[in-house]
Coordinates of C-alpha atoms in Angstrom, one line a residue:
X151 CA 0.0 0.0 0.0
X152 CA 1.2 3.5 -1.0
X153 CA 0.4 6.6 1.0
X154 CA 0.8 10.3 0.6
X155 CA 0.6 13.0 3.3
X156 CA -0.6 16.5 2.7
X157 CA -0.1 19.2 5.3
X158 CA -2.0 22.5 5.0
X159 CA -1.3 25.9 6.6
X160 CA 0.4 29.3 5.9
X161 CA 2.3 28.8 9.2
X162 CA 4.0 25.7 7.8
X163 CA 4.9 27.3 4.5
X164 CA 6.4 30.3 6.3
X165 CA 8.4 28.2 8.6
X166 CA 6.7 29.5 11.7
X167 CA 5.6 26.0 12.6
X168 CA 7.4 22.7 11.9
X169 CA 5.4 20.0 10.3
X170 CA 5.5 17.4 13.1
X171 CA 2.2 15.8 11.9
X172 CA 3.6 14.4 8.7
X173 CA 6.6 12.9 10.5
X174 CA 4.4 11.3 13.0
X175 CA 2.0 9.9 10.4
X176 CA 4.8 8.5 8.3
X177 CA 6.1 6.7 11.4
X178 CA 2.6 5.2 12.1
X179 CA 2.2 4.1 8.5
X180 CA 5.7 2.5 8.4
X181 CA 4.8 0.4 11.4
X182 CA 1.9 -1.0 9.3
X183 CA 4.1 -1.7 6.3
X184 CA 2.6 1.2 4.3
X185 CA 5.1 3.1 2.1
X186 CA 4.9 6.9 2.2
X187 CA 5.7 8.0 -1.3
X188 CA 5.4 11.8 -0.9
X189 CA 5.0 14.6 1.6
X190 CA 3.6 17.9 0.5
X191 CA 2.9 21.2 2.2
X192 CA 0.6 23.9 0.7
X193 CA -0.6 27.2 2.0
X194 CA -4.2 28.1 2.9
X195 CA -5.2 28.5 -0.7
X196 CA -8.2 26.7 -2.1
X197 CA -6.8 26.2 -5.6
X198 CA -3.5 25.0 -4.3
X199 CA -5.1 22.6 -1.9
X200 CA -7.4 21.2 -4.6
X201 CA -4.5 20.7 -7.0
X202 CA -2.4 18.9 -4.4
X203 CA -5.3 16.6 -3.4
X204 CA -5.9 15.7 -7.1
X205 CA -2.3 15.0 -7.9
X206 CA -1.5 13.0 -4.7
X207 CA -4.6 10.9 -5.0
X208 CA -3.5 9.7 -8.4
X209 CA -0.1 8.6 -7.0
X210 CA -1.2 6.8 -3.8
X211 CA -3.7 4.4 -2.4
X212 CA -4.3 6.4 0.7
X213 CA -4.0 10.2 1.2
X214 CA -3.8 11.7 4.7
X215 CA -4.5 15.4 4.9
X216 CA -4.1 17.6 8.0
X217 CA -5.1 21.1 8.6
X218 CA -7.5 23.6 7.2
X219 CA -10.8 22.4 8.7
X220 CA -11.3 25.0 11.5
X221 CA -14.1 27.6 11.5
X222 CA -12.2 30.6 10.2
X223 CA -12.1 32.2 6.7
X224 CA -8.6 30.7 5.9
X225 CA -9.8 27.1 6.6
X226 CA -10.5 26.0 3.1
X227 CA -9.7 22.3 3.0
X228 CA -13.3 21.0 2.9
X229 CA -14.1 23.4 0.0
X230 CA -11.0 22.3 -1.9
X231 CA -11.8 18.7 -1.3
X232 CA -15.3 19.3 -2.7
X233 CA -13.8 20.9 -5.8
X234 CA -12.0 17.6 -6.5
X235 CA -14.5 15.0 -5.4
X236 CA -17.8 16.7 -6.4
X237 CA -17.0 19.7 -8.6
X238 CA -19.9 22.1 -9.1
X239 CA -21.8 20.8 -6.1
X240 CA -22.3 22.6 -2.8
X241 CA -21.2 21.4 0.5
X242 CA -23.8 19.7 2.6
X243 CA -24.4 20.3 6.3
X244 CA -24.4 17.1 8.2
X245 CA -26.9 17.1 11.1
X246 CA -24.8 14.6 13.1
X247 CA -21.9 17.1 12.8
X248 CA -24.1 19.9 14.0
X249 CA -25.1 18.0 17.1
X250 CA -21.5 17.1 17.8
X251 CA -20.6 20.8 17.7
X252 CA -23.5 21.7 20.1
X253 CA -22.4 19.0 22.5
X254 CA -18.8 20.5 22.5
X255 CA -20.1 23.9 23.5
X256 CA -22.9 22.8 26.0
X257 CA -20.7 21.9 29.0
X258 CA -19.1 25.4 28.9
X259 CA -22.5 27.2 28.9
X260 CA -21.6 28.9 25.7
X261 CA -23.6 29.5 22.6
X262 CA -22.1 28.0 19.5
X263 CA -20.9 30.9 17.2
X264 CA -22.5 30.7 13.8
X265 CA -19.1 30.4 12.1
X266 CA -18.6 27.0 13.8
X267 CA -21.4 25.5 11.7
X268 CA -19.1 25.3 8.8
X269 CA -17.2 22.5 10.6
X270 CA -20.3 20.3 10.1
X271 CA -20.1 20.7 6.4
X272 CA -18.7 18.1 4.0
X273 CA -18.7 17.4 0.2
X274 CA -21.6 15.2 -1.0
X275 CA -20.8 11.4 -1.0
X276 CA -18.3 11.8 1.9
X277 CA -18.7 11.3 5.6
X278 CA -17.6 13.0 8.8
X279 CA -15.0 11.5 11.2
X280 CA -15.6 11.9 14.9
X281 CA -13.3 14.2 16.9
X282 CA -13.6 13.6 20.7
X283 CA -10.8 16.2 21.4
X284 CA -12.1 19.2 19.5
X285 CA -14.7 20.8 17.2
X286 CA -12.9 20.1 13.9
X287 CA -14.6 17.0 12.4
X288 CA -12.7 15.0 9.9
X289 CA -13.8 14.0 6.5
X290 CA -13.4 10.7 4.7
X291 CA -13.9 10.2 0.9
X292 CA -12.5 8.6 -2.2
X293 CA -11.1 9.8 -5.5
X294 CA -10.1 7.6 -8.4
X295 CA -9.5 4.6 -6.1
X296 CA -7.6 6.6 -3.5
X297 CA -9.1 6.8 0.0
X298 CA -8.8 10.3 1.4
X299 CA -8.9 11.2 5.1
X300 CA -8.9 14.8 6.2
X301 CA -7.9 15.4 9.8
X302 CA -7.4 18.5 12.0
X303 CA -4.1 20.2 12.4
X304 CA -3.7 20.3 16.2
X305 CA -1.5 17.2 17.0
X306 CA -3.6 15.9 19.9
X307 CA -6.8 15.9 17.8
X308 CA -5.1 14.6 14.7
X309 CA -3.4 11.6 16.5
X310 CA -6.6 10.7 18.3
X311 CA -8.6 10.7 15.1
X312 CA -6.0 8.7 13.2
X313 CA -5.8 6.0 15.8
X314 CA -9.5 5.6 16.4
X315 CA -11.1 6.6 13.1
X316 CA -8.6 6.2 10.3
X317 CA -6.2 3.4 11.2
X318 CA -8.9 0.8 11.7
X319 CA -10.2 1.5 8.2
X320 CA -6.9 0.9 6.4
X321 CA -7.4 -2.9 6.6
X322 CA -3.7 -3.7 6.4
X323 CA -3.0 -7.4 6.1
X324 CA -1.5 -8.8 9.3
X325 CA 1.2 -10.6 7.3
X326 CA 2.6 -7.3 6.1
X327 CA 4.6 -6.2 9.1
X328 CA 7.2 -3.5 9.2
X329 CA 9.3 -2.8 12.3
X330 CA 11.8 0.0 12.8
X331 CA 14.7 0.6 15.1
X332 CA 17.5 3.0 15.7
X333 CA 21.0 3.0 17.0
X334 CA 22.6 6.3 18.2
X335 CA 26.3 7.2 18.4
X336 CA 28.1 10.3 19.7
X337 CA 31.7 11.5 19.0
X338 CA 32.0 9.7 15.7
X339 CA 31.8 11.4 12.3
X340 CA 29.1 10.5 9.8
X341 CA 31.5 9.2 7.1
X342 CA 33.5 7.3 9.7
X343 CA 30.3 5.8 11.0
X344 CA 29.3 4.7 7.5
X345 CA 32.7 3.1 6.9
X346 CA 32.4 1.1 10.1
X347 CA 29.1 -0.4 8.9
X348 CA 30.4 -1.5 5.5
X349 CA 27.9 -3.7 3.6
X350 CA 25.2 -3.2 6.3
X351 CA 24.2 0.0 4.5
X352 CA 24.0 -1.5 1.0
X353 CA 20.7 -0.3 -0.4
X354 CA 20.0 -3.8 -1.8
X355 CA 20.4 -5.4 1.6
X356 CA 17.4 -6.3 3.9
X357 CA 16.6 -5.0 6.4
X358 CA 17.3 -1.5 5.0
X359 CA 19.7 0.7 7.0
X360 CA 20.2 4.4 6.5
X361 CA 22.4 6.9 8.4
X362 CA 21.3 10.4 9.5
X363 CA 23.0 13.1 11.4
X364 CA 21.2 15.6 13.7
X365 CA 22.2 17.5 16.8
X366 CA 25.7 16.1 16.6
X367 CA 24.3 12.5 16.9
X368 CA 24.8 9.9 14.2
X369 CA 21.8 7.6 13.9
X370 CA 21.4 4.3 12.0
X371 CA 17.7 3.8 11.1
X372 CA 16.6 0.2 10.4
X373 CA 13.5 -0.9 8.6
X374 CA 12.6 -4.6 8.5
X375 CA 9.5 -5.9 6.9
X376 CA 7.9 -9.3 6.0
X377 CA 5.7 -11.9 7.7
X378 CA 6.1 -12.2 11.5
X379 CA 8.2 -13.0 13.4
X380 CA 11.0 -12.6 10.9
X381 CA 11.1 -8.8 10.8
X382 CA 11.6 -8.5 14.6
X383 CA 14.4 -11.1 14.5
X384 CA 16.3 -9.5 11.6
X385 CA 15.9 -6.1 13.1
X386 CA 17.4 -7.3 16.4
X387 CA 20.3 -9.0 14.6
X388 CA 21.1 -5.9 12.5
X389 CA 20.8 -3.6 15.5
X390 CA 23.2 -5.7 17.5
X391 CA 25.7 -5.7 14.5
X392 CA 25.5 -1.9 14.3
X393 CA 26.1 -1.5 18.0
X394 CA 29.2 -3.7 17.7
X395 CA 30.5 -1.8 14.7
X396 CA 30.0 1.6 16.5
X397 CA 31.4 0.6 19.9
X398 CA 32.3 2.5 22.0
X399 CA 30.6 5.4 20.4
X400 CA 27.1 3.8 20.3
X401 CA 25.3 4.8 23.4
X402 CA 21.7 3.8 22.9
X403 CA 18.9 2.5 20.8
X404 CA 15.5 3.8 19.8
X405 CA 14.4 6.4 22.3
X406 CA 17.5 6.4 24.5
X407 CA 19.4 9.6 24.9
X408 CA 23.0 10.1 26.0
X409 CA 21.5 11.4 29.3
X410 CA 19.4 8.3 29.9
X411 CA 22.3 6.1 29.0
X412 CA 24.6 7.7 31.5
X413 CA 22.0 7.8 34.3
X414 CA 21.4 4.1 33.7
X415 CA 25.1 3.4 34.0
X416 CA 25.5 5.5 37.2
X417 CA 22.5 3.6 38.7
X418 CA 24.0 0.2 37.8
X419 CA 27.3 1.1 39.4
X420 CA 25.8 2.9 42.4
X421 CA 27.7 6.1 41.5
X422 CA 26.6 9.7 42.1
X423 CA 27.4 12.6 39.8
X424 CA 28.1 16.3 40.3
X425 CA 28.7 18.9 37.6
X426 CA 30.5 22.2 37.3
X427 CA 29.8 24.3 34.2
X428 CA 30.9 27.5 32.7
X429 CA 30.2 27.9 28.9
X430 CA 27.4 25.4 28.9
X431 CA 25.4 27.4 31.4
X432 CA 23.5 24.5 32.9
X433 CA 23.1 22.6 29.6
X434 CA 25.0 19.6 31.0
X435 CA 22.9 19.4 34.1
X436 CA 19.7 19.7 31.9
X437 CA 20.7 16.6 29.8
X438 CA 20.9 14.6 33.1
X439 CA 17.8 15.9 34.8
X440 CA 15.7 15.5 31.7
X441 CA 15.8 11.8 32.5
X442 CA 13.1 10.7 34.9
X443 CA 14.6 9.4 38.1
X444 CA 17.9 11.2 37.7
X445 CA 17.7 12.3 41.3
X446 CA 18.8 8.7 42.2
X447 CA 22.3 9.5 40.8
X448 CA 22.6 13.2 40.3
X449 CA 23.6 15.3 43.3
X450 CA 23.5 18.7 41.6
X451 CA 26.0 21.2 40.3
X452 CA 27.3 24.7 39.8
X453 CA 27.2 27.2 36.9
X454 CA 30.3 29.2 37.7
X455 CA 30.4 31.6 34.8
X456 CA 32.7 34.1 36.5
X457 CA 36.3 33.5 37.8
X458 CA 35.1 34.8 41.2
X459 CA 32.5 32.1 41.4
X460 CA 35.0 29.5 40.3
X461 CA 37.2 30.5 43.3
X462 CA 34.4 30.9 45.9
X463 CA 32.3 27.9 45.0
X464 CA 34.8 25.4 43.6
X465 CA 38.0 26.5 45.3
X466 CA 39.8 27.0 42.0
X467 CA 43.1 28.7 43.0
X468 CA 43.4 32.3 41.9
X469 CA 47.0 31.8 40.7
X470 CA 45.8 29.0 38.5
X471 CA 43.2 31.2 36.8
X472 CA 45.8 34.0 36.5
X473 CA 48.5 31.8 34.9
X474 CA 46.4 29.7 32.6
X475 CA 43.1 31.5 32.2
X476 CA 39.6 30.3 32.9
X477 CA 39.5 28.3 29.6
X478 CA 42.4 25.8 30.2
X479 CA 43.0 22.3 31.2
X480 CA 44.3 23.1 34.7
X481 CA 41.2 25.1 35.5
X482 CA 38.8 22.5 34.1
X483 CA 40.6 19.9 36.2
X484 CA 40.4 22.1 39.3
X485 CA 36.7 22.8 38.7
X486 CA 36.0 19.0 38.6
X487 CA 38.0 18.4 41.8
X488 CA 36.4 21.3 43.6
X489 CA 32.9 20.0 42.6
X490 CA 33.7 16.5 43.7
X491 CA 34.8 17.7 47.1
X492 CA 32.0 20.2 47.6
X493 CA 29.3 17.9 46.3
X494 CA 30.3 14.7 48.1
X495 CA 29.8 12.7 44.9
X496 CA 31.6 9.8 43.3
X497 CA 32.0 11.3 39.8
X498 CA 32.4 14.9 38.6
X499 CA 32.3 16.6 35.2
X500 CA 33.5 20.1 34.5
X501 CA 33.2 22.2 31.3
X502 CA 34.9 25.5 30.5
X503 CA 35.3 27.0 27.0
X504 CA 34.7 29.7 24.5
X505 CA 31.3 29.3 22.9
X506 CA 31.6 32.5 20.8
X507 CA 30.9 34.3 18.7
X508 CA 33.5 36.5 20.4
X509 CA 36.1 35.9 23.0
X510 CA 38.6 33.8 21.1
X511 CA 42.3 34.4 20.7
X512 CA 45.1 32.9 18.5
X513 CA 45.9 30.2 21.0
X514 CA 42.3 29.6 22.1
X515 CA 39.9 29.9 19.2
X516 CA 36.2 30.2 19.5
X517 CA 34.9 26.6 20.0
X518 CA 37.8 25.7 22.3
X519 CA 36.5 23.7 25.2
X520 CA 38.1 21.7 28.0
X521 CA 36.1 18.9 29.6
X522 CA 37.3 17.3 32.8
X523 CA 36.3 14.1 34.6
X524 CA 37.2 13.6 38.2
X525 CA 36.8 10.5 40.4
X526 CA 37.8 9.9 44.0
X527 CA 41.3 8.5 44.4
X528 CA 42.2 8.8 40.7
X529 CA 43.9 11.2 38.4
X530 CA 41.7 13.8 36.7
X531 CA 41.1 13.2 33.0
X532 CA 41.0 16.4 30.8
X533 CA 40.2 16.5 27.1
X534 CA 40.4 19.5 24.8
X535 CA 38.1 20.0 21.9
X536 CA 37.7 22.5 19.1
X537 CA 34.0 22.4 18.2
X538 CA 32.8 23.9 15.0
X539 CA 29.5 25.7 14.8
X540 CA 27.7 28.6 16.3
X541 CA 27.3 29.4 20.0
X542 CA 24.4 27.1 20.5
X543 CA 26.0 24.2 18.7
X544 CA 29.3 24.6 20.7
X545 CA 27.4 24.6 24.0
X546 CA 25.3 21.6 23.0
X547 CA 28.3 19.5 21.8
X548 CA 30.2 20.4 25.0
X549 CA 27.5 19.0 27.2
X550 CA 26.9 15.9 25.2
X551 CA 30.7 15.2 24.8
X552 CA 31.0 15.5 28.6
X553 CA 28.4 12.8 29.2
X554 CA 30.1 10.6 26.6
X555 CA 33.4 11.0 28.5
X556 CA 31.7 10.0 31.7
X557 CA 30.1 7.0 30.0
X558 CA 33.4 5.8 28.7
X559 CA 35.0 6.2 32.1
X560 CA 32.2 4.1 33.7
X561 CA 32.7 1.5 30.9
X562 CA 36.5 1.7 31.3
X563 CA 37.1 2.6 27.7
X564 CA 40.8 3.3 27.1
X565 CA 42.1 6.9 27.0
X566 CA 43.6 6.2 23.6
X567 CA 40.1 6.2 21.9
X568 CA 39.5 9.7 20.5
X569 CA 36.3 11.7 20.3
X570 CA 35.5 13.7 17.2
X571 CA 37.0 17.3 17.2
X572 CA 39.5 16.4 20.0
X573 CA 42.9 18.1 20.0
X574 CA 46.0 17.3 22.1
X575 CA 46.2 18.6 25.6
X576 CA 49.3 19.1 27.7
X577 CA 48.9 16.2 30.1
X578 CA 51.4 17.5 32.6
X579 CA 49.7 20.9 33.0
X580 CA 46.3 19.2 33.4
X581 CA 47.4 16.5 35.9
X582 CA 45.6 16.7 39.2
X583 CA 44.9 14.1 41.9
X584 CA 41.8 13.6 43.9
X585 CA 43.2 11.4 46.6
X586 CA 43.2 14.2 49.2
X587 CA 39.4 14.5 48.9
X588 CA 37.6 13.3 52.0

């Protein structure tokens, strides 16, 4: 079965709103072995919507449309659908739809505005789809053998309607099963990640594997299909092979984040973490506390943006700041040691750097970041990076790379394994012991 997805709205065309509906629907269809052949976005323009519906209906077995069925003047999807399905005929007002609208307003003791009656209208020979979450009723029809389902734009309403009204009607054969999975890696370049997978990414191979790169994370996306239980088994085999090929960079699968992976490891090893941040401004802590249950392993941290706060809160020596500067390996190490002592934790991460766009120098360019990991009764590990990108990207990468460093330490990955964008650091100047912490 082939499907097309049409999203409608000026806000989508202008970029003011991202089209999350199409992505969600494509994922739902993929799980049912339905191939999405095209996405399309059009503005709130009756002619453009009608043209898109007609063209997509000729290319697909199912057309899913979202948006443009509200009560306002720019909601033109039902009229455009009528232009395609029943040209020259007026929309009809469905009495069941009118009653639905009245019920929606009744509990609020509000009179239904006359403009809302348009939401009970539909082209002849179509039918309305119930919407338990709002006033925008969906519409189901058919054109040249293609089943068309029009759903509201608000995600909560659209998803509810799809699950309860549309999906049961697709009549997908149970033997046509498609399962998907993902493997995520951090600190490995996209081309290097592809090379490690070798023939796994061959387009003729099954299951299909593709690589994407977003938010500095490389992801292998796996699609396996066929009669059950084979797709699930081949998916699991391929996923395990990708994890092996990407070790130690692969940190999780499917919905796992680098934060959830680290929290899980800390919990398994009964370790507690504390953080000290400068350029990331709390971004590192956020990646950790975004994980439910992080309080089991995360003590807390400091955002010591100024040198004065580094001295007062983390006990970073003033002469160290004067001799090396706040963005340096010795200061990063001292921040980690100070956080470990003050926080009473087992593991500490510290980040200091130049996120830009200004503040760089010939020996410390914008994007220069030092990340330190400290552990009781062990030498402090400091790594230096030169991250490309704008201010937000540098800060995001710094926080994520810090967690990958901690993950590797917990897994006892050798120090000789490099992370992307790592540059040499003077080990002697960065050395620091934590054995005196009590």
